[in-house]
mmCIF file of C-alpha atoms and ligand atoms in Angstrom:
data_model
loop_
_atom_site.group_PDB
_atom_site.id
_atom_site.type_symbol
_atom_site.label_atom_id
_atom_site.label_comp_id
_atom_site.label_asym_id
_atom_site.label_seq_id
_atom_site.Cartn_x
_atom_site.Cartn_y
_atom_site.Cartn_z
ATOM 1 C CA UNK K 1 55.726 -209.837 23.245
ATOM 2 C CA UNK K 2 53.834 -212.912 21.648
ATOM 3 C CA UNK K 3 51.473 -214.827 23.104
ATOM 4 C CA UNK K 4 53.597 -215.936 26.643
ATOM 5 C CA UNK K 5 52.374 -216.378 29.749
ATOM 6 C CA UNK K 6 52.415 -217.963 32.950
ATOM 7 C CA UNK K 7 50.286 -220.198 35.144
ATOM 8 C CA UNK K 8 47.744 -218.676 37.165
ATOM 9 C CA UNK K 9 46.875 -220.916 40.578
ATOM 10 C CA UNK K 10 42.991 -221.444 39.656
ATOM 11 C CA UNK K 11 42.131 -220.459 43.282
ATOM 12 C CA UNK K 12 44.246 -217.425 43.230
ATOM 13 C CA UNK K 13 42.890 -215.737 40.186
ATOM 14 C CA UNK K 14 39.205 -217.583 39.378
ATOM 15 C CA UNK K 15 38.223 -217.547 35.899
ATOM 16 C CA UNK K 16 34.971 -215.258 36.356
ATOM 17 C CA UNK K 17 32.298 -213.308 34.436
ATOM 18 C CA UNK K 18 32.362 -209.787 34.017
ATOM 19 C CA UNK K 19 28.944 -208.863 33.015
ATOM 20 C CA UNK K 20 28.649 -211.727 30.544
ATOM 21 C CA UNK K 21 32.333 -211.388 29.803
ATOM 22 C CA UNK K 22 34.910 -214.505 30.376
ATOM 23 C CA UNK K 23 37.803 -212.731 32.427
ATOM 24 C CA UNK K 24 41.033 -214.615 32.279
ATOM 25 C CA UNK K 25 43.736 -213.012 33.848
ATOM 26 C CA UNK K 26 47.369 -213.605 33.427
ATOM 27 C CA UNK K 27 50.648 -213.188 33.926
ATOM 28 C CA UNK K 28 52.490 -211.529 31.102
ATOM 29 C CA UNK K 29 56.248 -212.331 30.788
ATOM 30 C CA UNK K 30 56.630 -208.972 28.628
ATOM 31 C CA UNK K 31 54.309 -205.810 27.631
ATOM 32 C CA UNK K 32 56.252 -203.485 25.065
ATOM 33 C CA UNK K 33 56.311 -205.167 21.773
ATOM 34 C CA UNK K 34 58.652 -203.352 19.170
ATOM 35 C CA UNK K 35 57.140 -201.784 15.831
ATOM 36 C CA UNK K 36 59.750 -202.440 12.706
ATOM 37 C CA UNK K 37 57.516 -199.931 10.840
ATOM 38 C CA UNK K 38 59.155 -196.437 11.054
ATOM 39 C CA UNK K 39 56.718 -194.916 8.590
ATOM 40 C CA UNK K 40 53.388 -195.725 11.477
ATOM 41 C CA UNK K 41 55.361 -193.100 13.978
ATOM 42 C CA UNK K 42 55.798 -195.127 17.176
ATOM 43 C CA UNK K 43 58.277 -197.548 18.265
ATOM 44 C CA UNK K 44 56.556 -199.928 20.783
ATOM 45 C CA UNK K 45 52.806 -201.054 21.065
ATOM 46 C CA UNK K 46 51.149 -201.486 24.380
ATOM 47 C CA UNK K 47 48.603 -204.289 25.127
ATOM 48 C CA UNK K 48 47.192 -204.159 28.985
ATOM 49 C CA UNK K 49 44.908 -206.604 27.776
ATOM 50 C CA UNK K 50 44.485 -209.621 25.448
ATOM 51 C CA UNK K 51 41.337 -209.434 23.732
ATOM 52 C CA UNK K 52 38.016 -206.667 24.162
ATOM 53 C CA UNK K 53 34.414 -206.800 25.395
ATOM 54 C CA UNK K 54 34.047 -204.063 22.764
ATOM 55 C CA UNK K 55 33.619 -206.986 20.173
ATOM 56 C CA UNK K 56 33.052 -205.003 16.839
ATOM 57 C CA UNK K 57 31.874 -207.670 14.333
ATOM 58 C CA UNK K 58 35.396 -206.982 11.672
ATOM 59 C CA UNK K 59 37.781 -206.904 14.081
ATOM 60 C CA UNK K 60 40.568 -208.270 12.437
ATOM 61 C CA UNK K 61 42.384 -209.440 15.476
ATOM 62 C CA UNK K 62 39.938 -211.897 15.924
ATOM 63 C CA UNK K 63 42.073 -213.647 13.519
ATOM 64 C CA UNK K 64 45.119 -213.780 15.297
ATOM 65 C CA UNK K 65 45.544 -217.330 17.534
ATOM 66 C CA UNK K 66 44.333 -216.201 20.953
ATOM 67 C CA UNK K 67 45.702 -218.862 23.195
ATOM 68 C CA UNK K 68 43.139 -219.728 26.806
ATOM 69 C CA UNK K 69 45.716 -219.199 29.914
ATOM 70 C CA UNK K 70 46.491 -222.931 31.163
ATOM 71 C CA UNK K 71 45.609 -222.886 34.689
ATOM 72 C CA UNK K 72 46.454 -225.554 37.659
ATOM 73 C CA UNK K 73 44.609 -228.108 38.527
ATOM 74 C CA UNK K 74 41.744 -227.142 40.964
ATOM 75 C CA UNK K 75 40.088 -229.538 43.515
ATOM 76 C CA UNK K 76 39.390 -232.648 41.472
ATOM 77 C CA UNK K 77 41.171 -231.681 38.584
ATOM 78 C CA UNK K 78 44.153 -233.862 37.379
ATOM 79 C CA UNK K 79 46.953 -231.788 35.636
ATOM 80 C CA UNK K 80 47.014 -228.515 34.010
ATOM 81 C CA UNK K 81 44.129 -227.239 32.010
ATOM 82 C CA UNK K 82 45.071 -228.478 27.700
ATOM 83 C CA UNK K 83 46.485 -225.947 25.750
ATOM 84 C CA UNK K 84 43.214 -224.530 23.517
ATOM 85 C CA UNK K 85 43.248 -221.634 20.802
ATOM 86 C CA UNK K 86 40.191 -219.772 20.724
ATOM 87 C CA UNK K 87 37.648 -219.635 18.303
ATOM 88 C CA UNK K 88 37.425 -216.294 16.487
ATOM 89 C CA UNK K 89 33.583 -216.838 16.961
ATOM 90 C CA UNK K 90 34.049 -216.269 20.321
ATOM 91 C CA UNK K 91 35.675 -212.520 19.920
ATOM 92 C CA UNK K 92 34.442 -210.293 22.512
ATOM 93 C CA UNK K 93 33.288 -212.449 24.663
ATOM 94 C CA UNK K 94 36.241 -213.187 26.357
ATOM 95 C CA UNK K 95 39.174 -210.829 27.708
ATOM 96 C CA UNK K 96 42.631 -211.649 29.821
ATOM 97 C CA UNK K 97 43.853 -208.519 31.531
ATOM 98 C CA UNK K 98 47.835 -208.967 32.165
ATOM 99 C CA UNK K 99 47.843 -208.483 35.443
ATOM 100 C CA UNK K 100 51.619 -207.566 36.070
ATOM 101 C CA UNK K 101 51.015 -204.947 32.849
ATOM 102 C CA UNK K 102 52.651 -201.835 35.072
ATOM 103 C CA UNK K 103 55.114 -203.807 37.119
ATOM 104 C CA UNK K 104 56.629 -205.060 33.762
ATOM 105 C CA UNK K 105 56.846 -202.130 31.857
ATOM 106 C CA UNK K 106 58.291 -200.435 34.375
ATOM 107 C CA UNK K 107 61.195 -202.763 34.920
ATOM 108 C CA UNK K 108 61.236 -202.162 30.921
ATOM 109 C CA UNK K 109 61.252 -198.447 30.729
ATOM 110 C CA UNK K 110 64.462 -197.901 29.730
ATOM 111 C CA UNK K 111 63.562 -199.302 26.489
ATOM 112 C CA UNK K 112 61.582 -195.729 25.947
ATOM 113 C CA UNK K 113 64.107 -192.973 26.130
ATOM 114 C CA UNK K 114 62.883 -190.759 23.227
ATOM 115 C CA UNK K 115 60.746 -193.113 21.866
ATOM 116 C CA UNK K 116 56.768 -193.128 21.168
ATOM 117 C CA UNK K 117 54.226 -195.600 22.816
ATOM 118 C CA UNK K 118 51.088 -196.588 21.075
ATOM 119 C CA UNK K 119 48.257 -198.057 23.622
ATOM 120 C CA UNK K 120 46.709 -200.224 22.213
ATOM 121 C CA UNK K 121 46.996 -201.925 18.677
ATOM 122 C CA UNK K 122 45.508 -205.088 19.879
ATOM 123 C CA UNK K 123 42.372 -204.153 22.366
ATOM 124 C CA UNK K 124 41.384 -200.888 23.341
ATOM 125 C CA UNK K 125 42.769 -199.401 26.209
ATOM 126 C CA UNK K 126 39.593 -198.018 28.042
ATOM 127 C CA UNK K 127 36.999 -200.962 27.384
ATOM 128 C CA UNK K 128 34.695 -201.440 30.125
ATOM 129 C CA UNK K 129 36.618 -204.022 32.235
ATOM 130 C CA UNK K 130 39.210 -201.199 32.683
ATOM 131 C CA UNK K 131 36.946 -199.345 34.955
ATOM 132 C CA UNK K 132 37.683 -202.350 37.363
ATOM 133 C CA UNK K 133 41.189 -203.648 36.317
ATOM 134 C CA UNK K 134 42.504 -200.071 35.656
ATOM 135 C CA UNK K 135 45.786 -201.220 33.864
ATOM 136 C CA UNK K 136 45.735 -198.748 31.330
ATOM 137 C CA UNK K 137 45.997 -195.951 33.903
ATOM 138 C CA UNK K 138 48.494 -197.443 35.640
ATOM 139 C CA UNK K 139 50.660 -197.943 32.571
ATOM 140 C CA UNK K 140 50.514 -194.588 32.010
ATOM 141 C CA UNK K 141 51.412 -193.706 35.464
ATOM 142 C CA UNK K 142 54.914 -195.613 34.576
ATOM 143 C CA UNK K 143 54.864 -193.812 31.087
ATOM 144 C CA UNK K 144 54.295 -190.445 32.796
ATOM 145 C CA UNK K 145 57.524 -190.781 34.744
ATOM 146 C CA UNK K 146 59.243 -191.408 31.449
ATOM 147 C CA UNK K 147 59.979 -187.849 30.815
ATOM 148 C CA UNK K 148 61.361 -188.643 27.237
ATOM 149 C CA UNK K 149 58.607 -191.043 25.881
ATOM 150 C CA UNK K 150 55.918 -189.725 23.759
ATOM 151 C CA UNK K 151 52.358 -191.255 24.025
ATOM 152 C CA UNK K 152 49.866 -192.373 21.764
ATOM 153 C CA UNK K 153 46.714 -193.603 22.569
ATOM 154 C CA UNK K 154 43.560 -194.983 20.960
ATOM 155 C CA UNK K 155 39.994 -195.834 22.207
ATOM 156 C CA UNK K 156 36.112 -195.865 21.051
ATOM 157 C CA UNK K 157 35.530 -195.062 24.840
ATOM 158 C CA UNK K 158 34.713 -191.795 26.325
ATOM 159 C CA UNK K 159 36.000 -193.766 29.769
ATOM 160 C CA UNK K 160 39.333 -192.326 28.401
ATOM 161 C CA UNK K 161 37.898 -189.215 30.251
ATOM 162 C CA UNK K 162 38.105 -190.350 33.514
ATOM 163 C CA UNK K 163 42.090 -190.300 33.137
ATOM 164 C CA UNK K 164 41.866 -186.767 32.107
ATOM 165 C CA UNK K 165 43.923 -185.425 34.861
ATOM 166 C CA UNK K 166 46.907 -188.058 33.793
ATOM 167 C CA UNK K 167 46.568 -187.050 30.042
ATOM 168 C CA UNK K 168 47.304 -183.504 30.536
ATOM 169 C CA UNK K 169 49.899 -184.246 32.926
ATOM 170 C CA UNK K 170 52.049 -185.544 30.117
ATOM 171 C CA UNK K 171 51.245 -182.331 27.803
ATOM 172 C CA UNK K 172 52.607 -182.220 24.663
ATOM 173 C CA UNK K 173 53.563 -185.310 24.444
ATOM 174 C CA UNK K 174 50.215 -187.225 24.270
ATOM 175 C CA UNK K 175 47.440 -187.792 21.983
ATOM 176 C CA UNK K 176 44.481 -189.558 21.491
ATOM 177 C CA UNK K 177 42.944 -191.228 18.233
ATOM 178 C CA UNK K 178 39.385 -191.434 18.945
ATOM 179 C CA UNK K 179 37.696 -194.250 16.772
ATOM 180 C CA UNK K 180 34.240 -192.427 15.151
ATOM 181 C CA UNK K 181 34.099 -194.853 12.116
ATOM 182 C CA UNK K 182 29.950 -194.210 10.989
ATOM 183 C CA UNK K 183 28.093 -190.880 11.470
ATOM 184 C CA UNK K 184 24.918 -193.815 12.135
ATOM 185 C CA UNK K 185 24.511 -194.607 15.669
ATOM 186 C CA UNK K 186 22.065 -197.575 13.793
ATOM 187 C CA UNK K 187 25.027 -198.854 12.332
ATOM 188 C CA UNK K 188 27.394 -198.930 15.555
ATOM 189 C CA UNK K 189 24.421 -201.312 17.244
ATOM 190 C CA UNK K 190 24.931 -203.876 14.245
ATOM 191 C CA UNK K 191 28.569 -203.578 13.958
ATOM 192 C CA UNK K 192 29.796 -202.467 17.400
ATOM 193 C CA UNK K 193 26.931 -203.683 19.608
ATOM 194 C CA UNK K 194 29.120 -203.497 22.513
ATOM 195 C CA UNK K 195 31.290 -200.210 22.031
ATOM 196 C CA UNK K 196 29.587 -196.889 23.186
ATOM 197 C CA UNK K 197 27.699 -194.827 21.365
ATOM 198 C CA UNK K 198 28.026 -192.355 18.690
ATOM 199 C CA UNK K 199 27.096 -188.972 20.128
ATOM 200 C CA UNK K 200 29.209 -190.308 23.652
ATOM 201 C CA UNK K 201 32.053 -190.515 21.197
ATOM 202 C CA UNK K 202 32.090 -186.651 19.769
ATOM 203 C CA UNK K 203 30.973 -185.628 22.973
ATOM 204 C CA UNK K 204 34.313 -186.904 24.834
ATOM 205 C CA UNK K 205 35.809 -185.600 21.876
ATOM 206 C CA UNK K 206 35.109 -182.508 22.649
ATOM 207 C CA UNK K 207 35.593 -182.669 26.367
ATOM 208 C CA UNK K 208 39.459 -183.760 25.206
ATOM 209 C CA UNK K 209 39.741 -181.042 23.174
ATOM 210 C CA UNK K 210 38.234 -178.165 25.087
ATOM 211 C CA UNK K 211 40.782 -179.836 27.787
ATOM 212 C CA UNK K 212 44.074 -179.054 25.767
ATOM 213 C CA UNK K 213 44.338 -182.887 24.932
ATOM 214 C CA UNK K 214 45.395 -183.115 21.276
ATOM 215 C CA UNK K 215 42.807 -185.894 19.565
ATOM 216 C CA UNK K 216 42.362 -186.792 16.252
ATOM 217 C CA UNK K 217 39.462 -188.413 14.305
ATOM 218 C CA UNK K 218 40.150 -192.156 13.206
ATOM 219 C CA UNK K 219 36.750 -193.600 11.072
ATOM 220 C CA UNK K 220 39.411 -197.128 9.975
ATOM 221 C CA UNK K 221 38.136 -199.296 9.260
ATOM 222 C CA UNK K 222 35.492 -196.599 8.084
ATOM 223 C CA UNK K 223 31.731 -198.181 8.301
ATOM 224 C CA UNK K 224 28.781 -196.768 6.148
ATOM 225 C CA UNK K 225 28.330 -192.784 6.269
ATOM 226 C CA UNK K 226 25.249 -191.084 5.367
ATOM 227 C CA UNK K 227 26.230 -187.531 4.986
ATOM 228 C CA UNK K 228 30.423 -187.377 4.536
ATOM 229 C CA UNK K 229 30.806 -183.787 4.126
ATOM 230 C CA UNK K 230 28.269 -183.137 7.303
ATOM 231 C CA UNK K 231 30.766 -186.051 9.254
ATOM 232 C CA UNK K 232 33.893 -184.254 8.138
ATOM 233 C CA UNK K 233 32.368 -180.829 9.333
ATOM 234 C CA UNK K 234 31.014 -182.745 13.034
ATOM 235 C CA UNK K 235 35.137 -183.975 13.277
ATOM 236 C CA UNK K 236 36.074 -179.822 12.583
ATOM 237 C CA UNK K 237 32.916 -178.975 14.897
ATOM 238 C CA UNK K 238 34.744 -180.964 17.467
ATOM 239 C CA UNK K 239 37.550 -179.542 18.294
ATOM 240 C CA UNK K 240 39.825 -182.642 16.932
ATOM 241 C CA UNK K 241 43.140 -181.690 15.945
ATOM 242 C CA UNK K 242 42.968 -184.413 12.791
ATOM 243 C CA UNK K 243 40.673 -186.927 10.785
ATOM 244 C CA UNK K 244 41.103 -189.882 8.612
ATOM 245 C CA UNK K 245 39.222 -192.682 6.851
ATOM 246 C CA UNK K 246 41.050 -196.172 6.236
ATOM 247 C CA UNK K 247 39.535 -199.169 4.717
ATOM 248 C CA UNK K 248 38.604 -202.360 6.342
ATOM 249 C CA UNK K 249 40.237 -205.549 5.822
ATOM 250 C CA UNK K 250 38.578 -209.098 5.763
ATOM 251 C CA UNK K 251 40.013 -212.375 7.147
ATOM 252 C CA UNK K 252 39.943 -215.133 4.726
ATOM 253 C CA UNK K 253 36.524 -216.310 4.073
ATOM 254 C CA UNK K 254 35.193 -213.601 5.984
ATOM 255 C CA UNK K 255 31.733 -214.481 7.773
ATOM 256 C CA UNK K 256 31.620 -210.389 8.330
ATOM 257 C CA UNK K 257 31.229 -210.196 4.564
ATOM 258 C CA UNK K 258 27.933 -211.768 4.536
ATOM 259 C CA UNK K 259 26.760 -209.813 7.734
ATOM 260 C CA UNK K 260 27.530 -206.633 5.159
ATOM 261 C CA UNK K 261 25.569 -208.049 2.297
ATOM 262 C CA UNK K 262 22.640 -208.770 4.925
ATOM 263 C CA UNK K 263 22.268 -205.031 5.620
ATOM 264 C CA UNK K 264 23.477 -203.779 2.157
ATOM 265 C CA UNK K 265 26.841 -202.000 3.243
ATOM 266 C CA UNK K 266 29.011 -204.072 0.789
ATOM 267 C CA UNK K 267 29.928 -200.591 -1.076
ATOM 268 C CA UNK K 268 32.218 -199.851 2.181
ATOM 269 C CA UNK K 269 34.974 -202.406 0.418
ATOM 270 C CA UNK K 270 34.687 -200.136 -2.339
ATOM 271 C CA UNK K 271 37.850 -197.893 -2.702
ATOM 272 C CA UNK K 272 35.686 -195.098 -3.973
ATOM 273 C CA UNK K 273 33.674 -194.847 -0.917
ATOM 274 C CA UNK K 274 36.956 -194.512 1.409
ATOM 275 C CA UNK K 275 37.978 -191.898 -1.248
ATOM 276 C CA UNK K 276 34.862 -189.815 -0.962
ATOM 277 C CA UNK K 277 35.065 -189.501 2.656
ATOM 278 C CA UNK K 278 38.853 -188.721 2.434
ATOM 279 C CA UNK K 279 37.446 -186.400 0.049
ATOM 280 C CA UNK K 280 35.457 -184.367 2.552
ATOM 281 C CA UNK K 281 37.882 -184.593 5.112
ATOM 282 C CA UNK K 282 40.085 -183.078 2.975
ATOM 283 C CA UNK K 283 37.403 -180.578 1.745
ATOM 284 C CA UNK K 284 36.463 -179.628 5.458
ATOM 285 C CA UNK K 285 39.934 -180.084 7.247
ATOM 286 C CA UNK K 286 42.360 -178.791 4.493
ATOM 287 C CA UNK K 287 45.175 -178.285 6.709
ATOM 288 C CA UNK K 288 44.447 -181.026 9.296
ATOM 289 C CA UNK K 289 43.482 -184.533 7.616
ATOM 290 C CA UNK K 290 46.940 -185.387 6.767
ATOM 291 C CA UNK K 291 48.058 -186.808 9.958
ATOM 292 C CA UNK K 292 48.860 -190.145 8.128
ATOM 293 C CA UNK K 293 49.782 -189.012 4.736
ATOM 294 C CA UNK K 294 52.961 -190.070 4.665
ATOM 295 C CA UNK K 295 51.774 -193.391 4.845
ATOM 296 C CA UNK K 296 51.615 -195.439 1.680
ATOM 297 C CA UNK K 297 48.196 -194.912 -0.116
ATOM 298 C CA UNK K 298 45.730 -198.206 1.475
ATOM 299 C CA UNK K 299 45.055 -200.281 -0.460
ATOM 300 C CA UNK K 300 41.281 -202.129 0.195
ATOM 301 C CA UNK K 301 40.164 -205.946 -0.559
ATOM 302 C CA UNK K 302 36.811 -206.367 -1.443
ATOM 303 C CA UNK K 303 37.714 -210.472 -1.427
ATOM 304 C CA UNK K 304 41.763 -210.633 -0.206
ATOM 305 C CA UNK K 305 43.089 -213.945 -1.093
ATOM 306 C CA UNK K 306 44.492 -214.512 2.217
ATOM 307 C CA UNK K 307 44.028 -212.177 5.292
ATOM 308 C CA UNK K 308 46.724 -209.729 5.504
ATOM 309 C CA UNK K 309 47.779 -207.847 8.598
ATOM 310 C CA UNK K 310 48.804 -204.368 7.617
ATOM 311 C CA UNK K 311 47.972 -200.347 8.070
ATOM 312 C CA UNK K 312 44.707 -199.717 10.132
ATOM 313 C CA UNK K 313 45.073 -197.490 12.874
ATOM 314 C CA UNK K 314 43.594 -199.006 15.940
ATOM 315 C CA UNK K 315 45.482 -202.523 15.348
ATOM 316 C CA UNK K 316 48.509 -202.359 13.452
ATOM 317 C CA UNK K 317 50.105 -205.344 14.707
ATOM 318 C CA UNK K 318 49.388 -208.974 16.085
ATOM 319 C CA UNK K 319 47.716 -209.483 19.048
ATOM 320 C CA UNK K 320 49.519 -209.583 22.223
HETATM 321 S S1 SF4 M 1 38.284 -202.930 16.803
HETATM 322 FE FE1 SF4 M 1 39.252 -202.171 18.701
HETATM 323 S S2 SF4 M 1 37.538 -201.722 20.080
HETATM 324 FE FE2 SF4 M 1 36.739 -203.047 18.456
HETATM 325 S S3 SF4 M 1 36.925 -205.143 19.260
HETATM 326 FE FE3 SF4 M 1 38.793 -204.724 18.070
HETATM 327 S S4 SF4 M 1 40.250 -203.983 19.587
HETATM 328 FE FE4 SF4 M 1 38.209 -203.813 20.514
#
């Protein structure tokens, strides 16, 4: 899919603020973006949206060159807007919905016979300016007519709720990864400030699952835990189908790093700490906390050499 788009007429489309959020929309030229990795179990990634006003603090993506949509010239402008990358600084403060997301992937839906959609690796699906924008729902809409395609999605949002009628339309064939990565709402406000809380999280959990939707439990990249076995049993408490812990990864000369060290929470690029929670996971959900075992075991840099895209479960690929 890459980083495409076209020019917006400044009038038509006005860059605006969304509640302290820069919206810039575009004009995607494609939305399904093919996954060479057979061993993650889904074929093509859906983006709706180029970058989140969730804005957790690590979010790797916020490494990826996020290009500012050029725009024509408005009155007393001369020429298009310069080309400009954004600064990762400025992650989660800015967000460009692709505005033709449903009417592309719906002249592309014949990509998806018998093949698996993950929504989204690169933004989540159901952050607040989809309340307005409501691409994701319309996406699924399309997917929903693609009797063949299976469905993944993944969100720290219990707005996924208010598409709860859609989900279990598609039965079987959907799931949700819900993101719980701390059992410390304390730690969410430093490290998510803008992503919901906590207890909203297991409580749409459990709405999902009392629902028939199957949901698993994704804490990746996994955040500090006070109690692991007592977060293991809330995730069996819930009703979630599956749980699992992944480690966080750093960009190069990561200024999250020192926002760890500030608050003491260095030990989560520890190894052992991802393996204790496993641990209880495994302890508490025996049967069900091997959703992703068949991946390769992750590996977890306390100080990578060079940033390194690879397995986390809520962005497994670049941004789009
Ligand atoms: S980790 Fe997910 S929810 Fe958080 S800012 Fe990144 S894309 Fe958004």
């Amino acid at each position: 899919m890459g980083m495409t788009q076209t020019r917006l007429p400044v009038d038509a489309k006005p860059i605006s603020l969304f509640r302290g959020l820069k919206v810039e929309p575009e004009e995607a030229k494609s939305i399904l973006r093919h996954q060479k990795d057979d061993r993650l179990g889904w074929g093509y990634s859906l983006n709706a949206y180029r970058g989140c006003g969730h804005g957790c603090r690590y979010c790797y993506v916020r490494g990826y060159p996020a290009p500012i949509p050029p725009r024509e010239p408005g009155p007393g402008e001369s020429g298009l807007t310069k080309p400009r990358l954004r600064n990762p600084s400025e992650w989660g403060r800015w967000v460009t919905p692709k505005l033709n997301a449903p009417e592309l992937l719906w002249n592309q839906r014949h990509r998806l016979h018998n093949e698996s959609v993950f929504i989204s690796s690169a933004t989540d699906p159901y952050q607040p300016i989809e309340k307005d924008f409501r691409l994701t729902r319309k996406c699924l809409q399309v997917l929903l007519t693609c009797r063949t395609t299976r469905v993944i999605i993944h969100t720290r949002s219990p707005m996924v709720l208010q598409d709860l009628d859609l989900l279990n339309a598609f039965g079987p064939r959907l799931s949700v990864g819900f993101s719980i990565p701390t059992d410390d709402d304390s730690v969410r406000q430093v490290l998510e400030p803008d992503a919901p809380p906590i207890h909203a999280r297991w409580a749409a959990v459990e709405r999902l699952a009392e629902a028939g939707i199957q949901v698993g439990i994704s804490a990746a990249p996994l955040l500090p835990v006070r109690d692991p076995l007592g977060f293991a049993r809330r995730a069996r408490e819930s009703g979630a189908a599956s749980a699992w812990a992944g480690g966080l990864r750093l960009l190069k000369e990561d200024p999250f790093q020192a926002l760890l060290a500030q608050h003491h929470w260095l030990h989560i690029l520890d190894a052992r700490f991802v393996d204790s929670v496993r641990a209880a996971f495994a302890q508490v959900l025996p049967s069900r906390s091997r959703r992703f075992a068949h991946l390769a075991p992750e590996p977890v840099w306390a100080c990578p050499p060079r940033f390194t895209p690879g397995l986390q479960p809520s962005l497994f690929d670049h941004a789009s």
